[in-house]
Short mmCIF file of C-alpha atoms in Angstrom, two decimals:
data_model
loop_
_atom_site.label_atom_id
_atom_site.label_comp_id
_atom_site.label_asym_id
_atom_site.label_seq_id
_atom_site.Cartn_x
_atom_site.Cartn_y
_atom_site.Cartn_z
CA MET B 241 114.78 129.46 108.20
CA ALA B 242 118.06 130.01 108.94
CA GLY B 243 119.41 126.12 109.22
CA MET B 244 117.35 124.94 105.65
CA SER B 245 119.43 123.98 102.84
CA GLY B 246 119.06 126.25 99.37
CA ALA B 247 116.33 123.42 98.26
CA ALA B 248 114.77 123.59 101.37
CA LEU B 249 114.42 127.58 100.90
CA ASP B 250 113.30 127.57 96.91
CA ARG B 251 110.66 124.55 98.40
CA LEU B 252 109.63 127.01 100.62
CA LEU B 253 109.26 129.87 98.37
CA ALA B 254 107.19 128.50 95.59
CA LEU B 255 104.93 127.30 98.01
CA LEU B 256 105.02 130.26 99.35
CA LEU B 257 104.35 132.12 95.76
CA ALA B 258 101.50 129.23 94.92
CA ALA B 259 99.49 130.07 98.40
CA GLN B 260 100.06 133.40 97.75
CA ILE B 261 99.12 133.85 94.12
CA THR B 262 95.60 131.58 95.01
CA THR B 263 94.76 132.83 98.09
CA GLY B 264 94.51 136.13 95.68
CA LEU B 265 93.27 135.17 93.07
CA ILE B 266 89.95 133.48 95.34
CA SER B 267 90.46 136.99 97.82
CA LEU B 268 89.53 138.90 93.91
CA ARG B 269 85.15 137.34 94.72
CA ALA B 270 85.70 137.47 98.15
CA GLY B 271 84.75 140.61 100.28
CA THR B 272 82.83 139.59 102.60
CA PRO B 273 82.44 139.21 105.85
CA ALA B 274 82.47 135.75 106.47
CA THR B 275 85.49 135.71 104.46
CA ALA B 276 87.97 137.59 106.63
CA PRO B 277 90.04 134.80 107.28
CA LEU B 278 91.19 134.10 103.72
CA PHE B 279 92.76 137.87 103.98
CA VAL B 280 94.29 137.49 106.63
CA ALA B 281 96.10 134.37 105.98
CA HIS B 282 96.92 136.30 102.17
CA GLY B 283 98.44 138.58 104.74
CA LEU B 284 100.53 136.70 106.94
CA ILE B 285 101.68 134.26 103.81
CA GLY B 286 102.81 137.21 102.30
CA GLY B 287 104.74 138.42 105.40
CA ALA B 288 106.33 134.95 105.75
CA LEU B 289 106.81 135.52 101.83
CA LEU B 290 109.05 138.83 102.54
CA VAL B 291 111.46 136.61 104.79
CA ALA B 292 112.12 133.84 102.91
CA VAL B 293 112.94 136.40 99.98
CA ALA B 294 115.13 138.52 101.96
CA LEU B 295 116.71 135.66 102.73
CA LYS B 296 117.28 133.93 99.34
CA LEU B 297 118.90 137.59 98.28
CA ARG B 298 121.04 137.20 101.25
CA ARG B 299 121.88 133.75 100.45
CA SER B 300 121.83 134.06 96.49
CA ILE B 301 124.14 137.37 96.02
CA GLY B 302 126.85 136.99 97.08
CA PRO B 303 128.44 133.98 95.45
CA ALA B 304 126.62 135.21 92.15
CA ILE B 305 128.78 137.80 92.01
CA ARG B 306 131.76 136.29 92.85
CA HIS B 307 131.25 133.66 89.62
CA ARG B 308 130.06 136.57 87.62
CA ARG B 309 126.27 135.43 87.23
CA TRP B 310 125.27 138.74 85.33
CA LEU B 311 122.01 137.53 83.93
CA ARG B 312 121.12 135.20 87.15
CA ILE B 313 121.31 138.56 88.79
CA ALA B 314 119.54 140.66 87.16
CA LEU B 315 116.48 138.03 86.49
CA GLY B 316 116.59 138.13 90.56
CA SER B 317 116.23 141.44 90.77
CA LEU B 318 114.23 142.03 89.09
CA LEU B 319 112.18 139.08 90.30
CA ALA B 320 112.53 140.47 94.24
CA LEU B 321 111.00 144.03 92.92
CA MET B 322 108.16 142.42 91.30
CA ALA B 323 107.71 141.04 94.90
CA ALA B 324 108.63 143.92 96.84
CA GLY B 325 105.83 145.92 94.69
CA ALA B 326 103.18 143.50 95.43
CA LEU B 327 104.36 143.47 98.91
CA VAL B 328 104.36 147.35 99.45
CA GLY B 329 101.00 146.96 97.10
CA GLY B 330 99.24 144.98 99.71
CA LEU B 331 101.00 146.84 102.75
CA ALA B 332 99.67 150.39 101.71
CA TRP B 333 96.33 149.37 100.27
CA VAL B 334 95.62 147.26 104.10
CA ALA B 335 97.39 150.37 105.67
CA SER B 336 95.72 153.33 104.15
CA GLY B 337 92.37 152.16 105.47
CA ARG B 338 91.43 153.88 102.46
CA ILE B 339 91.42 153.67 98.41
CA LEU B 340 94.86 154.80 97.33
CA SER B 341 95.18 155.76 93.40
CA ILE B 342 98.70 156.49 92.08
CA GLY B 343 97.27 158.71 87.95
CA PRO B 344 94.33 156.19 86.84
CA TRP B 345 95.14 152.78 89.27
CA THR B 346 94.55 151.60 92.77
CA VAL B 347 97.35 150.54 94.35
CA LEU B 348 95.47 147.44 94.74
CA THR B 349 95.47 147.23 90.72
CA LEU B 350 99.04 147.49 90.81
CA HIS B 351 99.37 145.17 93.82
CA VAL B 352 97.80 142.43 91.77
CA TRP B 353 100.18 143.12 88.22
CA PHE B 354 103.49 142.50 90.38
CA ALA B 355 101.96 139.73 92.15
CA LEU B 356 100.31 138.86 88.44
CA ALA B 357 103.77 139.40 86.94
CA LEU B 358 105.80 136.87 89.18
CA VAL B 359 104.43 134.14 88.24
CA PRO B 360 106.30 134.27 84.59
CA ILE B 361 109.52 135.69 85.64
CA ALA B 362 109.66 133.07 88.73
CA ALA B 363 109.27 129.93 86.01
CA PHE B 364 111.75 131.66 83.83
CA HIS B 365 114.31 132.08 86.88
CA LEU B 366 113.74 128.54 87.59
CA VAL B 367 113.74 127.18 84.00
CA PRO B 368 117.91 126.36 83.91
CA ARG B 369 118.15 123.64 86.24
CA ARG B 370 115.98 124.75 89.53
CA TRP B 371 112.87 122.71 88.51
CA ARG B 372 114.69 120.59 91.52
CA LEU B 373 112.29 122.49 93.87
CA LEU B 374 109.62 120.60 92.53
CA ARG B 375 110.26 117.43 92.83
CA PRO B 376 110.90 115.52 96.26
CA PRO B 377 114.06 114.48 97.62
CA SER B 378 115.25 111.06 96.16
CA GLY B 379 117.19 110.00 99.78
CA ARG B 380 120.49 108.77 97.57
CA ARG B 381 123.28 110.24 98.54
CA ALA B 382 124.79 113.27 96.21
CA GLU B 383 127.62 110.25 95.02
CA ASP B 384 125.26 107.75 94.20
CA ARG B 385 123.33 110.03 91.88
CA PRO B 386 124.01 108.78 87.73
CA GLY B 387 126.02 111.12 86.55
CA ARG B 388 128.16 112.63 89.47
CA PRO B 389 131.64 111.68 89.65
CA MET B 390 132.77 109.23 92.36
CA GLY B 391 135.65 110.25 94.73
#
């Protein structure tokens, strides 16, 4: 992942987040030994998402601070915090081997809330200029694209 472009990393993050939300929602109706691979896949995708988020933060924070993009930093930090909350909640749920509660809520409930909160925050984070990750590369060089100055 270290050698991938920023756009490729953004696409990977979107794919992992979509896969994580999908497997998580499907797992709400699962829970038999036959559905164990679904939970394994959900956990492995979560681990890959953790690595991708860490790499994205490492690449993004320095340039954002240098360019004084404080709103983007705040929004990205909130997004990373929600992702960390979901990942820690899921890991705690699995690693404990029992039902953990924080006040009236189980850790699994908190895990789901953090994960679902990621969706609108991620969408809002993408709004300004980032929907490019959903479009495949055009194959044209940057200087050949309309609206780009030549030279």
